[in-house]
Short mmCIF file of C-alpha atoms in Angstrom, two decimals:
data_model
loop_
_atom_site.label_atom_id
_atom_site.label_comp_id
_atom_site.label_asym_id
_atom_site.label_seq_id
_atom_site.Cartn_x
_atom_site.Cartn_y
_atom_site.Cartn_z
CA MET F 1 72.80 163.34 70.38
CA SER F 2 70.56 163.66 73.41
CA THR F 3 70.25 160.88 75.99
CA ALA F 4 66.54 160.54 75.23
CA LEU F 5 67.18 160.14 71.50
CA ARG F 6 69.90 157.55 72.12
CA SER F 7 67.46 155.61 74.34
CA ARG F 8 64.77 155.67 71.65
CA LEU F 9 67.22 154.57 68.98
CA GLY F 10 68.53 151.77 71.24
CA ALA F 11 65.03 150.54 71.95
CA GLY F 12 64.19 150.57 68.26
CA LEU F 13 67.34 148.64 67.39
CA SER F 14 66.58 146.04 70.09
CA ALA F 15 63.07 145.59 68.70
CA LEU F 16 64.46 145.09 65.20
CA VAL F 17 66.97 142.52 66.44
CA LEU F 18 64.24 140.66 68.34
CA SER F 19 61.93 140.70 65.32
CA ALA F 20 64.72 139.40 63.09
CA SER F 21 65.55 136.61 65.54
CA LEU F 22 61.91 135.55 65.73
CA LEU F 23 61.68 135.50 61.94
CA ALA F 24 64.81 133.35 61.89
CA LEU F 25 63.28 130.67 64.13
CA PRO F 26 62.44 127.56 62.10
CA ALA F 27 58.77 126.78 61.68
CA PRO F 28 57.56 123.58 63.33
CA SER F 29 58.12 120.60 61.06
CA PHE F 30 55.30 118.45 59.73
CA ALA F 31 56.38 115.71 62.14
CA GLU F 32 55.86 118.14 65.01
CA THR F 33 52.40 119.23 63.89
CA GLU F 34 50.89 116.16 62.23
CA TYR F 35 49.30 114.87 65.44
CA ARG F 36 48.63 118.12 67.24
CA ARG F 37 45.21 118.09 68.82
CA GLY F 38 43.66 121.02 70.65
CA PRO F 39 44.80 124.54 71.50
CA ASP F 40 48.19 125.62 72.78
CA PRO F 41 48.54 124.06 76.25
CA THR F 42 48.96 125.68 79.65
CA ALA F 43 50.04 124.03 82.89
CA ALA F 44 46.59 124.65 84.37
CA ALA F 45 44.90 122.98 81.38
CA LEU F 46 46.94 119.78 81.85
CA GLN F 47 45.70 119.45 85.43
CA THR F 48 42.03 119.18 84.56
CA THR F 49 39.64 117.84 81.91
CA GLY F 50 40.93 118.65 78.44
CA PRO F 51 39.29 120.48 75.54
CA LEU F 52 37.89 117.45 73.70
CA ALA F 53 34.49 115.86 74.32
CA TYR F 54 34.75 112.16 75.08
CA ALA F 55 32.61 109.07 75.57
CA SER F 56 33.17 105.59 76.98
CA VAL F 57 32.18 102.02 76.27
CA THR F 58 32.43 99.00 78.56
CA VAL F 59 33.75 95.65 77.38
CA SER F 60 32.89 92.37 79.11
CA ASP F 61 35.61 89.92 80.04
CA ALA F 62 34.06 87.46 77.59
CA SER F 63 35.06 89.80 74.77
CA THR F 64 38.61 90.56 75.87
CA PRO F 65 41.27 88.01 74.90
CA GLY F 66 44.06 87.83 77.45
CA PHE F 67 42.72 90.20 80.12
CA GLY F 68 39.56 90.99 82.07
CA ALA F 69 36.63 93.36 81.71
CA ALA F 70 37.59 96.78 80.41
CA THR F 71 36.45 100.32 79.75
CA ILE F 72 37.45 102.33 76.69
CA TYR F 73 37.42 106.14 76.77
CA TYR F 74 37.72 107.98 73.47
CA PRO F 75 37.38 111.45 71.93
CA THR F 76 34.11 111.81 70.05
CA ASP F 77 35.51 114.19 67.41
CA THR F 78 36.57 112.26 64.31
CA SER F 79 37.39 115.34 62.23
CA GLN F 80 40.96 115.59 63.56
CA GLY F 81 42.07 112.16 62.40
CA THR F 82 43.18 109.27 64.57
CA TYR F 83 44.48 109.39 68.13
CA GLY F 84 47.22 107.65 70.05
CA GLY F 85 46.23 104.68 72.23
CA VAL F 86 47.02 104.10 75.91
CA ALA F 87 46.51 100.91 77.97
CA ILE F 88 46.49 101.19 81.77
CA SER F 89 46.82 98.34 84.29
CA PRO F 90 45.81 98.47 87.95
CA GLY F 91 48.01 97.13 90.72
CA TYR F 92 48.04 94.01 92.88
CA THR F 93 44.50 93.07 94.07
CA GLU F 94 43.10 96.24 92.44
CA SER F 95 40.40 96.54 89.80
CA GLN F 96 40.39 99.01 86.95
CA SER F 97 38.59 101.52 89.18
CA ALA F 98 41.98 102.28 90.78
CA VAL F 99 43.18 103.88 87.53
CA SER F 100 39.85 104.91 86.03
CA TRP F 101 40.39 108.66 86.49
CA PHE F 102 43.00 108.55 83.77
CA GLY F 103 40.37 107.50 81.22
CA PRO F 104 38.40 110.76 81.02
CA ARG F 105 41.49 112.86 81.71
CA LEU F 106 43.54 111.44 78.84
CA ALA F 107 40.64 111.00 76.41
CA SER F 108 39.70 114.65 76.81
CA HIS F 109 43.27 115.57 75.90
CA GLY F 110 43.23 113.45 72.73
CA PHE F 111 43.93 109.77 73.44
CA VAL F 112 41.94 106.54 73.18
CA VAL F 113 42.39 104.87 76.57
CA ILE F 114 41.65 101.33 77.76
CA THR F 115 41.62 100.52 81.48
CA PHE F 116 41.07 96.90 82.42
CA ASN F 117 40.81 94.29 85.13
CA THR F 118 43.64 91.81 85.06
CA SER F 119 42.92 88.12 84.52
CA SER F 120 43.60 87.58 88.22
CA ARG F 121 43.80 90.25 90.89
CA TYR F 122 47.00 88.50 92.03
CA ASP F 123 48.83 88.58 88.68
CA GLN F 124 52.51 89.50 88.92
CA PRO F 125 54.12 92.33 86.94
CA ALA F 126 55.23 90.20 83.99
CA ALA F 127 51.68 88.92 83.51
CA ARG F 128 50.35 92.46 83.74
CA GLY F 129 52.85 93.54 81.08
CA THR F 130 51.57 90.81 78.75
CA GLN F 131 48.00 91.92 79.43
CA LEU F 132 48.85 95.56 78.70
CA LEU F 133 50.04 94.51 75.26
CA ALA F 134 46.97 92.32 74.77
CA ALA F 135 44.78 95.31 75.67
CA LEU F 136 46.54 97.47 73.08
CA ASP F 137 46.14 94.75 70.46
CA TYR F 138 42.43 94.49 71.25
CA LEU F 139 42.05 98.27 71.18
CA THR F 140 43.62 98.59 67.74
CA THR F 141 42.26 95.47 66.00
CA SER F 142 38.97 94.36 67.54
CA SER F 143 37.41 97.11 69.63
CA SER F 144 34.43 99.16 68.48
CA VAL F 145 36.66 102.26 68.31
CA ARG F 146 39.60 100.67 66.50
CA THR F 147 39.30 103.04 63.54
CA ARG F 148 39.94 105.99 65.86
CA VAL F 149 43.31 104.63 67.04
CA ASP F 150 46.68 104.98 65.33
CA ALA F 151 48.30 101.59 65.91
CA SER F 152 51.76 103.08 65.39
CA ARG F 153 51.38 105.48 68.35
CA LEU F 154 50.79 103.49 71.52
CA ALA F 155 51.72 103.75 75.20
CA VAL F 156 51.33 101.84 78.45
CA MET F 157 50.79 102.92 82.05
CA GLY F 158 50.15 101.10 85.30
CA HIS F 159 50.02 101.39 89.06
CA SER F 160 52.18 99.36 91.46
CA MET F 161 52.57 95.88 89.92
CA GLY F 162 50.83 97.38 86.91
CA GLY F 163 53.62 99.97 86.85
CA GLY F 164 56.14 97.16 86.90
CA GLY F 165 54.08 95.60 84.14
CA SER F 166 54.38 98.76 82.05
CA LEU F 167 58.17 98.45 82.22
CA ASP F 168 57.87 94.80 81.28
CA ALA F 169 55.59 95.68 78.34
CA ALA F 170 58.06 98.29 77.07
CA LYS F 171 60.84 95.72 77.28
CA LYS F 172 58.77 93.20 75.31
CA ARG F 173 57.59 95.69 72.68
CA PRO F 174 60.24 98.33 71.91
CA SER F 175 57.98 99.98 69.32
CA LEU F 176 55.88 101.55 72.09
CA GLN F 177 56.09 105.34 72.13
CA ALA F 178 55.86 105.91 75.90
CA THR F 179 55.63 104.14 79.24
CA ILE F 180 54.54 105.67 82.55
CA PRO F 181 55.02 103.44 85.63
CA LEU F 182 53.09 104.85 88.62
CA THR F 183 54.61 104.04 92.04
CA PRO F 184 55.88 100.88 90.34
CA TRP F 185 56.74 97.56 91.99
CA HIS F 186 58.88 94.82 90.43
CA THR F 187 61.42 92.26 91.60
CA ASP F 188 63.58 93.06 88.56
CA LYS F 189 65.52 96.22 89.45
CA THR F 190 67.40 96.80 86.19
CA TRP F 191 65.88 97.89 82.86
CA PRO F 192 68.75 98.75 80.48
CA GLU F 193 66.88 97.11 77.58
CA ILE F 194 64.13 99.74 77.50
CA VAL F 195 64.26 102.10 74.53
CA THR F 196 60.79 103.59 75.05
CA PRO F 197 60.62 107.11 76.54
CA SER F 198 59.95 106.46 80.23
CA LEU F 199 58.37 108.67 82.90
CA ILE F 200 58.53 107.01 86.33
CA ILE F 201 56.41 108.57 89.08
CA GLY F 202 57.28 107.58 92.64
CA ALA F 203 55.95 108.70 96.02
CA GLU F 204 58.13 109.93 98.86
CA ARG F 205 56.22 108.11 101.65
CA ASP F 206 55.52 104.89 99.72
CA THR F 207 55.94 101.95 102.11
CA VAL F 208 54.62 99.30 99.68
CA ALA F 209 57.05 100.06 96.86
CA PRO F 210 59.64 102.34 98.53
CA VAL F 211 61.28 104.56 95.95
CA GLY F 212 64.74 103.57 97.19
CA SER F 213 64.20 99.95 96.17
CA HIS F 214 61.81 100.34 93.24
CA ALA F 215 61.18 103.60 91.33
CA GLU F 216 64.64 105.11 91.79
CA PRO F 217 66.72 102.06 90.83
CA PHE F 218 64.38 101.46 87.88
CA TYR F 219 65.10 104.96 86.62
CA VAL F 220 68.85 104.78 87.27
CA SER F 221 69.15 101.42 85.52
CA GLU F 222 67.62 102.72 82.30
CA SER F 223 70.09 103.90 79.69
CA ALA F 224 71.59 107.34 80.21
CA THR F 225 70.78 108.10 76.57
CA LEU F 226 67.10 107.25 76.97
CA GLN F 227 64.53 110.04 77.03
CA LYS F 228 63.41 109.53 80.61
CA ALA F 229 62.30 111.31 83.76
CA TYR F 230 61.77 110.49 87.42
CA ALA F 231 59.23 112.47 89.46
CA GLU F 232 58.77 111.86 93.19
CA LEU F 233 55.52 113.11 94.68
CA ASN F 234 56.07 115.07 97.87
CA GLU F 235 54.77 113.55 101.13
CA ALA F 236 52.71 111.03 99.13
CA GLY F 237 51.98 107.34 99.66
CA HIS F 238 51.68 104.30 97.42
CA SER F 239 48.14 105.02 96.22
CA ALA F 240 48.69 108.70 95.48
CA THR F 241 48.31 108.18 91.73
CA ASN F 242 44.98 106.35 92.12
CA SER F 243 43.14 109.66 92.27
CA ALA F 244 43.51 112.87 90.32
CA ASN F 245 46.31 115.16 91.43
CA ALA F 246 47.95 118.08 89.67
CA PRO F 247 51.55 116.88 89.18
CA THR F 248 50.59 113.37 88.04
CA SER F 249 48.04 114.75 85.61
CA ARG F 250 50.29 117.48 84.26
CA LEU F 251 53.34 115.26 83.77
CA SER F 252 51.42 112.28 82.36
CA VAL F 253 49.50 114.32 79.80
CA ALA F 254 52.64 116.22 78.78
CA TRP F 255 54.69 113.01 78.46
CA LEU F 256 52.10 111.29 76.27
CA LYS F 257 51.59 114.40 74.16
CA ARG F 258 55.32 114.83 73.65
CA PHE F 259 56.18 111.24 72.80
CA VAL F 260 52.98 109.65 71.46
CA ASP F 261 51.81 112.72 69.52
CA ASN F 262 55.32 114.13 68.94
CA ASP F 263 53.86 117.48 69.98
CA THR F 264 56.78 119.66 70.99
CA ARG F 265 54.46 122.27 72.52
CA TYR F 266 54.37 120.06 75.62
CA ALA F 267 58.13 119.82 76.15
CA GLN F 268 58.00 123.02 78.22
CA PHE F 269 56.20 121.17 81.03
CA LEU F 270 58.95 118.56 81.23
CA CYS F 271 62.12 120.49 80.48
CA PRO F 272 63.76 122.43 82.03
CA PRO F 273 63.04 120.32 85.10
CA PRO F 274 60.79 121.84 87.74
CA VAL F 275 62.52 123.25 90.80
CA THR F 276 62.51 120.75 93.67
CA PRO F 277 61.79 120.17 96.45
CA SER F 278 58.42 121.86 96.20
CA ALA F 279 54.94 121.43 97.62
CA GLU F 280 54.20 119.01 94.75
CA LEU F 281 57.48 117.24 94.05
CA GLN F 282 60.21 116.09 96.38
CA GLU F 283 62.55 115.30 93.50
CA TYR F 284 62.69 115.42 89.72
CA ARG F 285 65.39 114.01 87.47
CA SER F 286 65.47 113.91 83.70
CA THR F 287 67.57 113.66 80.57
CA CYS F 288 66.59 117.05 79.15
CA PRO F 289 66.23 118.29 76.50
CA TYR F 290 63.37 116.44 74.82
#
């Protein structure tokens, strides 16, 4: 047999083996596809406005039990069923404007999002955690878009003391599907009680909530069996997550999609872990696979 013929036969056999292996792969389960919204994702798509049209509605503080004035961002398409809900708290002395960029970003990727002012700009993390839960309760039971939200698929986020509040909220309500503390601050350094999938985003140059005494010990203290990740933004300060940036957007959208929507298409952006250090991330730790 000639060398050329052997090569052609070998290539054909490899193609058959590959085809057979692809056919053998299990199809995605109903649980993995039930809440899929939008096209197959790319890393670039997660770093910008998503594929869904969205709108917003403001809520006065007179209408919000347990927290201040708020803004709700929601997908306008009702043909795809309900969406997961996300409540986001600002940090110490901040208003909701500090986290407002997440509203359009997450709504356009298929979530109903409520950002809010806290009852007092000086509220501590525990109070912010209580208000995050109150905001979710309002979103799912009283808001004008409550019929668009799946009350069984909820998450919390927050910046600084709001990030500490998101840990506190997850501790208080284990049924939450995800929590994302953003450069979090809290006097409690240990969170072994948390069972909610947790993505903690710290900042390398944070002098308000240094990662060595806040974000990192929070992550380490969570159970080793928890689905969790720690991302440290390279050369970034405490307020880095208060404006749109590629790694925060990409990781946050992917985390919510994976754990609130159970959409396994997004696991690829979380696991295997990105190579660090890089221009975006100084460090990344996780409990892959998801």
